[in-house]
Amino acid sequence: MSPKPLTVCLLFGGRSGEHEVSLRSAASVSRNLDPARYRQVLIGIDQAGVWHLQARAGFRRESYGERLELVPAKRPLSVVPGGGLAAGGRRIAADVVFPVLHGTFGEDGTVQGLLEVAGLPYVGAGVLASSLAMDKDKTKEVWRQAGLPVVESLTLRDASPASVEAARAAFPLPVFVKPSAAGSSVGIRKVSTPDELGPALAEALRYDTKALVEPAVDAREIECSVLGNEEPQAFPPGEVVPRHEFYSYEAKYLDPQGAELHLPAELPVATRDEVMRLAVAAFRAVECSGLARVDFFVEKGGGRIWINEINTLPGFTNISMYPKMCEVGGLAYPRLLDRLLELALERHRRRAGLLFSRE
Ligand SMILES: Nc1ncnc2c1ncn2[C@@H]1O[C@H](COP(=O)(O)OP(=O)(O)O)[C@@H](O)[C@H]1O
Ligand SMILES: [Mg+2]
């Protein structure tokens, strides 16, 4: 007798700037979940943050692939503390949730906290790792503390003349100015002259209360998929070659030829192995679980390796780097989904066995 199918709840859309990417990632996840093993419940989150239970999966074909449609629902959705999810007061059966959400209010620990309160297992990092990884400033602090190589940076909270002067004095130009918590390269500028510093700081501070100033590294951009809970495993890295001045929002999403992907990346064996080792170390240092894509800079001259950032819910379309790197490493997309769901349940079971008060 085959086991009872598991009900997987896909959360997609969301309030972040990466709403559209999420619709595409979720279409790929939905298509690749083996119907013999899984039932699906779909919940779309609109740009105002309202959750809508979908009667069925609506796919829309587009030039670059497929996306899910988000159909407004009448019955209000609620999260029941300790009791999962409900629509119009009726419980929604869900064994595990896959938040296919990127960026703010999805990848940053807020939805993870809600799912913890609901008592539901979910794919990916918990509250701590999700919210830590969203804050580039704090993540770098933790990595530095762990002895991991990160690019120097200065954190600023306003664009006052004193801050602009501090930024100018910190590093020789060019520098990168970026919001500490954002994504998709929004609010990021490469600054080559001193008079661009003030406007770049002001721009970054539109997206977060903290901005980072970093020396510009002349580097190849290498990314590495990590999968697992207590024993995370890294896959052979890939390379992104942006055709723009850097891997900007335009290069990522607007220009179909914005970047070339190389899978696997052509790297000396020692560099490849070091990237994989550092990816696992970076994952562990932020207490991550499930999955993450760790992004690196490998200096063009000396080959020096820097960890740039960690994404706890990376792009997940079937042409996205994360699943592609897993596939090149021998784990096909549908099997990757099986593994992520297993890891979610495993983590939930492990935590359910913990004591939360004195016995
Ligand atoms: N210090 C840096 N040196 C060189 N390029 C950088 C630097 N910081 C950012 N970039 C460029 O900007 C892109 C986006 O920056 P990143 O820190 O990865 O933010 P995001 O979370 O938006 O992806 C990088 O992929 C890279 O092309
Ligand atoms: Mg990045």
XYZ file of C-alpha atoms and ligand atoms in Angstrom:
387
model
C 0.000 0.000 0.000
C 1.385 3.402 -0.867
C 1.687 5.877 2.014
C -0.927 8.599 2.435
C 0.037 11.664 0.377
C 1.479 14.542 2.314
C -0.360 17.858 2.053
C 2.034 20.625 1.125
C 0.934 24.213 1.480
C 2.691 26.558 -0.945
C 2.837 30.190 0.120
C 3.629 32.480 -2.799
C 3.601 36.105 -3.914
C 4.184 38.368 -0.960
C 4.713 42.013 -0.178
C 8.334 42.268 -1.249
C 9.827 43.597 -4.472
C 10.367 39.972 -5.397
C 6.624 39.221 -5.663
C 6.858 38.388 -9.374
C 9.862 36.115 -8.935
C 7.935 34.260 -6.262
C 5.031 33.618 -8.658
C 7.519 32.027 -11.040
C 9.337 30.030 -8.367
C 6.017 28.734 -7.019
C 4.864 27.642 -10.500
C 7.995 25.485 -10.807
C 7.571 24.027 -7.316
C 3.895 23.255 -7.950
C 4.658 21.560 -11.300
C 7.426 19.440 -9.844
C 5.731 18.077 -6.721
C 5.011 14.415 -7.448
C 1.172 14.085 -7.368
C 1.485 10.471 -6.193
C 3.233 11.695 -3.057
C 1.810 15.149 -2.401
C -1.460 16.987 -2.310
C -1.173 20.742 -2.705
C -2.847 23.670 -1.021
C -1.985 27.041 -2.520
C -2.077 30.339 -0.713
C -1.276 33.503 -2.645
C -0.171 36.613 -0.769
C -1.000 39.838 -2.591
C 1.115 42.965 -2.620
C -0.895 44.444 0.247
C -0.008 41.375 2.345
C -3.471 39.754 2.265
C -3.515 35.950 2.071
C -5.853 34.256 -0.438
C -6.629 30.540 -0.491
C -6.559 29.433 -4.139
C -9.273 27.086 -5.347
C -6.812 25.590 -7.838
C -3.414 26.311 -9.346
C -3.732 28.767 -12.222
C -0.681 28.741 -14.453
C 0.099 31.492 -16.907
C 2.652 30.927 -19.670
C 5.068 33.726 -20.306
C 8.070 34.145 -22.563
C 10.538 33.119 -19.842
C 8.439 30.278 -18.453
C 5.395 29.999 -16.245
C 4.015 31.840 -13.273
C 1.180 31.173 -10.887
C -1.844 33.413 -10.959
C -3.099 34.961 -7.765
C -6.892 34.911 -7.581
C -8.497 37.014 -4.828
C -10.519 34.884 -2.397
C -13.522 35.994 -0.354
C -13.042 33.902 2.758
C -10.530 35.499 5.105
C -7.555 33.375 6.031
C -6.357 33.091 9.564
C -3.459 31.635 11.456
C -4.610 29.738 14.524
C -2.017 29.738 17.293
C -1.149 26.079 17.821
C -3.789 25.081 15.283
C -2.434 25.676 11.797
C -4.284 27.684 9.167
C -7.999 28.286 8.627
C -10.136 29.804 5.874
C -13.494 31.287 6.865
C -13.118 29.522 10.217
C -12.537 26.092 8.631
C -9.218 24.381 9.223
C -6.966 23.971 6.187
C -5.294 20.578 6.202
C -1.548 21.102 5.782
C 1.247 18.796 6.891
C 4.050 21.094 5.871
C 4.383 24.606 4.450
C 6.765 25.674 1.710
C 7.122 29.472 1.849
C 8.130 30.122 -1.758
C 8.624 33.774 -0.855
C 11.627 35.966 -1.396
C 12.731 39.075 0.435
C 10.931 41.118 3.089
C 7.968 39.501 4.903
C 8.852 36.076 3.539
C 12.517 35.393 3.764
C 13.169 37.571 6.795
C 11.753 35.483 9.641
C 8.358 37.151 9.919
C 6.399 34.442 8.091
C 8.591 31.817 9.761
C 7.544 33.218 13.158
C 3.906 33.039 12.151
C 4.311 29.405 11.106
C 6.050 28.600 14.415
C 3.098 30.076 16.293
C 0.717 28.048 14.131
C 2.722 24.914 14.982
C 3.341 24.064 11.336
C 6.530 22.535 9.920
C 8.005 24.624 7.102
C 10.747 24.410 4.512
C 13.945 26.336 5.088
C 15.594 28.369 7.788
C 13.987 29.154 11.120
C 13.278 32.597 12.571
C 16.805 33.400 13.728
C 18.673 32.443 10.560
C 16.023 33.972 8.304
C 16.084 37.352 9.964
C 19.829 37.375 10.542
C 20.568 36.528 6.905
C 18.320 39.379 5.806
C 20.547 41.862 7.639
C 23.837 42.037 5.728
C 25.441 44.150 8.451
C 24.748 41.678 11.285
C 25.478 38.641 9.120
C 28.916 40.028 8.340
C 29.527 40.606 12.036
C 28.708 36.966 12.791
C 30.891 35.725 9.932
C 33.811 37.921 11.000
C 33.447 36.556 14.515
C 33.605 33.029 13.066
C 36.822 33.931 11.239
C 35.207 33.796 7.803
C 36.405 36.072 4.981
C 34.048 38.979 4.294
C 34.678 42.263 2.461
C 35.331 45.193 4.804
C 32.379 47.501 5.347
C 31.204 50.617 7.113
C 27.639 50.836 8.428
C 25.883 54.202 8.273
C 22.415 55.228 9.397
C 21.958 58.608 7.739
C 23.221 60.615 4.779
C 24.398 63.603 6.815
C 27.615 65.457 5.810
C 29.417 63.643 8.656
C 28.306 60.251 7.321
C 29.272 61.172 3.763
C 32.682 62.246 5.025
C 33.046 58.993 6.998
C 32.186 57.009 3.857
C 34.713 58.991 1.813
C 37.461 58.503 4.362
C 36.786 54.784 4.893
C 37.875 53.302 1.561
C 39.360 54.416 -1.736
C 36.809 54.715 -4.539
C 35.086 52.930 -6.179
C 32.841 51.608 -3.430
C 29.470 49.901 -3.329
C 26.712 51.500 -1.275
C 23.789 49.227 -0.400
C 20.899 48.845 2.022
C 21.716 46.369 4.784
C 18.404 44.570 4.391
C 17.039 44.386 0.863
C 17.662 42.104 -2.076
C 17.523 41.854 -5.859
C 20.125 44.649 -5.963
C 17.500 47.315 -5.206
C 18.973 50.492 -3.772
C 22.551 49.472 -4.656
C 24.964 51.812 -6.420
C 28.566 51.626 -7.467
C 30.164 54.946 -6.584
C 33.226 56.186 -8.453
C 33.356 59.908 -7.537
C 33.042 61.573 -4.101
C 29.999 63.680 -5.056
C 27.958 60.518 -5.779
C 28.390 59.280 -2.192
C 25.661 61.399 -0.581
C 22.954 60.539 -3.149
C 23.958 56.842 -3.053
C 23.641 56.785 0.752
C 20.261 58.524 0.575
C 19.101 56.031 -2.049
C 20.188 52.985 0.024
C 18.500 54.446 3.115
C 15.158 54.515 1.304
C 15.119 50.722 1.630
C 16.519 50.203 5.117
C 17.550 52.186 8.151
C 21.148 51.009 7.705
C 23.405 51.321 4.677
C 26.701 49.546 4.026
C 29.675 51.036 2.238
C 32.133 48.466 0.885
C 35.225 48.638 -1.298
C 34.382 47.417 -4.811
C 36.031 44.061 -5.355
C 37.060 43.242 -8.920
C 35.744 39.733 -8.761
C 33.968 36.841 -10.399
C 30.582 36.118 -8.836
C 30.370 32.542 -7.636
C 27.304 31.000 -5.998
C 26.972 27.782 -4.047
C 23.891 25.742 -3.043
C 23.810 24.298 0.453
C 21.234 21.723 1.557
C 20.633 20.065 4.930
C 20.002 20.633 8.614
C 22.663 19.469 11.078
C 24.875 18.032 8.331
C 24.622 20.556 5.490
C 26.056 19.610 2.119
C 27.399 21.985 -0.542
C 26.994 21.419 -4.270
C 29.571 22.380 -6.915
C 29.352 26.168 -7.362
C 28.127 28.066 -10.395
C 29.148 31.425 -11.808
C 27.079 34.442 -12.769
C 28.638 36.706 -15.382
C 26.625 39.952 -15.464
C 26.614 41.807 -18.777
C 25.993 45.090 -16.938
C 28.419 47.081 -14.804
C 27.473 44.813 -11.901
C 24.757 42.243 -11.101
C 22.103 44.968 -10.876
C 18.300 44.728 -10.740
C 18.240 45.258 -14.531
C 20.730 42.437 -15.095
C 18.777 40.124 -12.782
C 15.212 40.694 -13.912
C 14.700 43.180 -16.730
C 17.255 42.234 -19.330
C 16.744 38.618 -20.511
C 20.414 38.613 -21.582
C 21.466 40.430 -18.392
C 23.714 37.665 -17.144
C 25.291 34.451 -18.292
C 25.205 31.446 -15.982
C 27.978 28.867 -15.930
C 27.201 25.535 -14.352
C 29.391 24.363 -12.846
C 31.748 27.337 -12.545
C 35.136 26.839 -14.139
C 37.407 27.115 -11.124
C 40.687 25.578 -10.035
C 39.841 22.489 -7.933
C 41.339 24.028 -4.788
C 39.198 27.187 -5.188
C 36.067 25.139 -5.849
C 36.657 23.019 -2.758
C 37.364 26.087 -0.629
C 34.154 27.784 -1.840
C 32.182 24.651 -0.895
C 33.841 24.455 2.511
C 33.200 28.155 3.209
C 29.588 27.849 2.019
C 28.928 25.178 4.649
C 30.780 27.205 7.299
C 28.767 30.341 6.425
C 25.518 28.327 6.574
C 26.385 26.892 9.985
C 27.563 30.223 11.398
C 24.115 31.777 10.929
C 22.367 28.616 12.265
C 20.685 28.015 8.927
C 18.619 24.943 8.084
C 17.025 23.437 5.008
C 18.585 25.378 2.183
C 20.562 28.469 1.322
C 22.476 29.905 -1.580
C 25.770 31.365 -0.440
C 27.203 33.990 -2.804
C 30.897 34.702 -3.173
C 33.339 37.068 -4.789
C 36.460 35.404 -6.174
C 39.028 38.101 -6.943
C 40.041 38.207 -10.581
C 43.712 38.825 -9.818
C 44.749 36.811 -6.810
C 41.826 34.384 -6.589
C 41.101 35.499 -3.046
C 37.678 34.299 -1.860
C 35.159 36.532 -0.054
C 31.736 35.497 1.192
C 29.272 38.164 0.040
C 25.867 37.106 1.291
C 23.521 34.236 2.107
C 19.996 33.860 0.712
C 17.768 31.592 2.773
C 14.976 31.416 0.164
C 16.788 31.795 -3.137
C 15.079 31.967 -6.531
C 13.479 28.609 -7.177
C 12.306 28.508 -10.783
C 13.609 25.479 -12.638
C 16.180 27.717 -14.327
C 17.248 29.443 -11.090
C 20.796 29.015 -9.826
C 19.913 27.173 -6.602
C 18.053 24.195 -8.107
C 20.316 24.197 -11.189
C 23.440 23.828 -9.062
C 21.787 20.957 -7.175
C 20.848 19.323 -10.474
C 24.376 19.621 -11.851
C 25.525 18.082 -8.570
C 23.218 15.081 -9.126
C 19.971 16.062 -7.387
C 17.100 16.619 -9.851
C 14.465 19.288 -9.081
C 11.652 16.901 -7.976
C 14.077 14.989 -5.699
C 15.314 18.288 -4.286
C 11.713 19.100 -3.318
C 11.353 15.675 -1.628
C 14.522 16.345 0.334
C 13.483 19.884 1.392
C 10.130 18.604 2.658
C 11.837 15.774 4.559
C 14.246 18.248 6.122
C 11.324 20.484 7.162
C 9.576 17.581 8.890
C 12.805 16.375 10.452
C 13.543 19.794 11.933
C 9.995 20.122 13.239
C 10.136 16.670 14.897
C 13.478 17.450 16.452
C 12.238 20.737 17.902
C 8.969 19.147 19.036
C 11.078 16.878 21.255
C 12.657 19.831 23.070
C 11.467 21.016 26.449
C 10.156 24.563 26.492
C 9.719 24.669 30.248
C 11.234 22.899 33.244
C 10.021 19.370 33.746
N 31.715 45.019 -2.519
C 31.337 44.730 -3.770
N 32.250 44.599 -4.767
C 31.884 44.312 -6.033
N 30.609 44.133 -6.427
C 29.641 44.256 -5.496
C 29.951 44.546 -4.123
N 28.796 44.578 -3.430
C 27.806 44.345 -4.325
N 28.305 44.156 -5.569
C 27.512 43.914 -6.805
O 26.131 44.167 -6.549
C 25.365 42.960 -6.632
C 24.295 42.937 -5.569
O 24.861 43.065 -4.286
P 24.490 42.092 -3.076
O 25.319 42.491 -1.935
O 24.632 40.689 -3.545
O 22.978 42.465 -2.776
P 21.583 41.740 -3.124
O 21.108 41.142 -1.847
O 20.697 42.836 -3.577
O 21.849 40.695 -4.182
C 26.403 41.850 -6.512
O 25.938 40.652 -7.102
C 27.588 42.458 -7.240
O 27.397 42.436 -8.643
Mg 23.267 39.218 -4.185
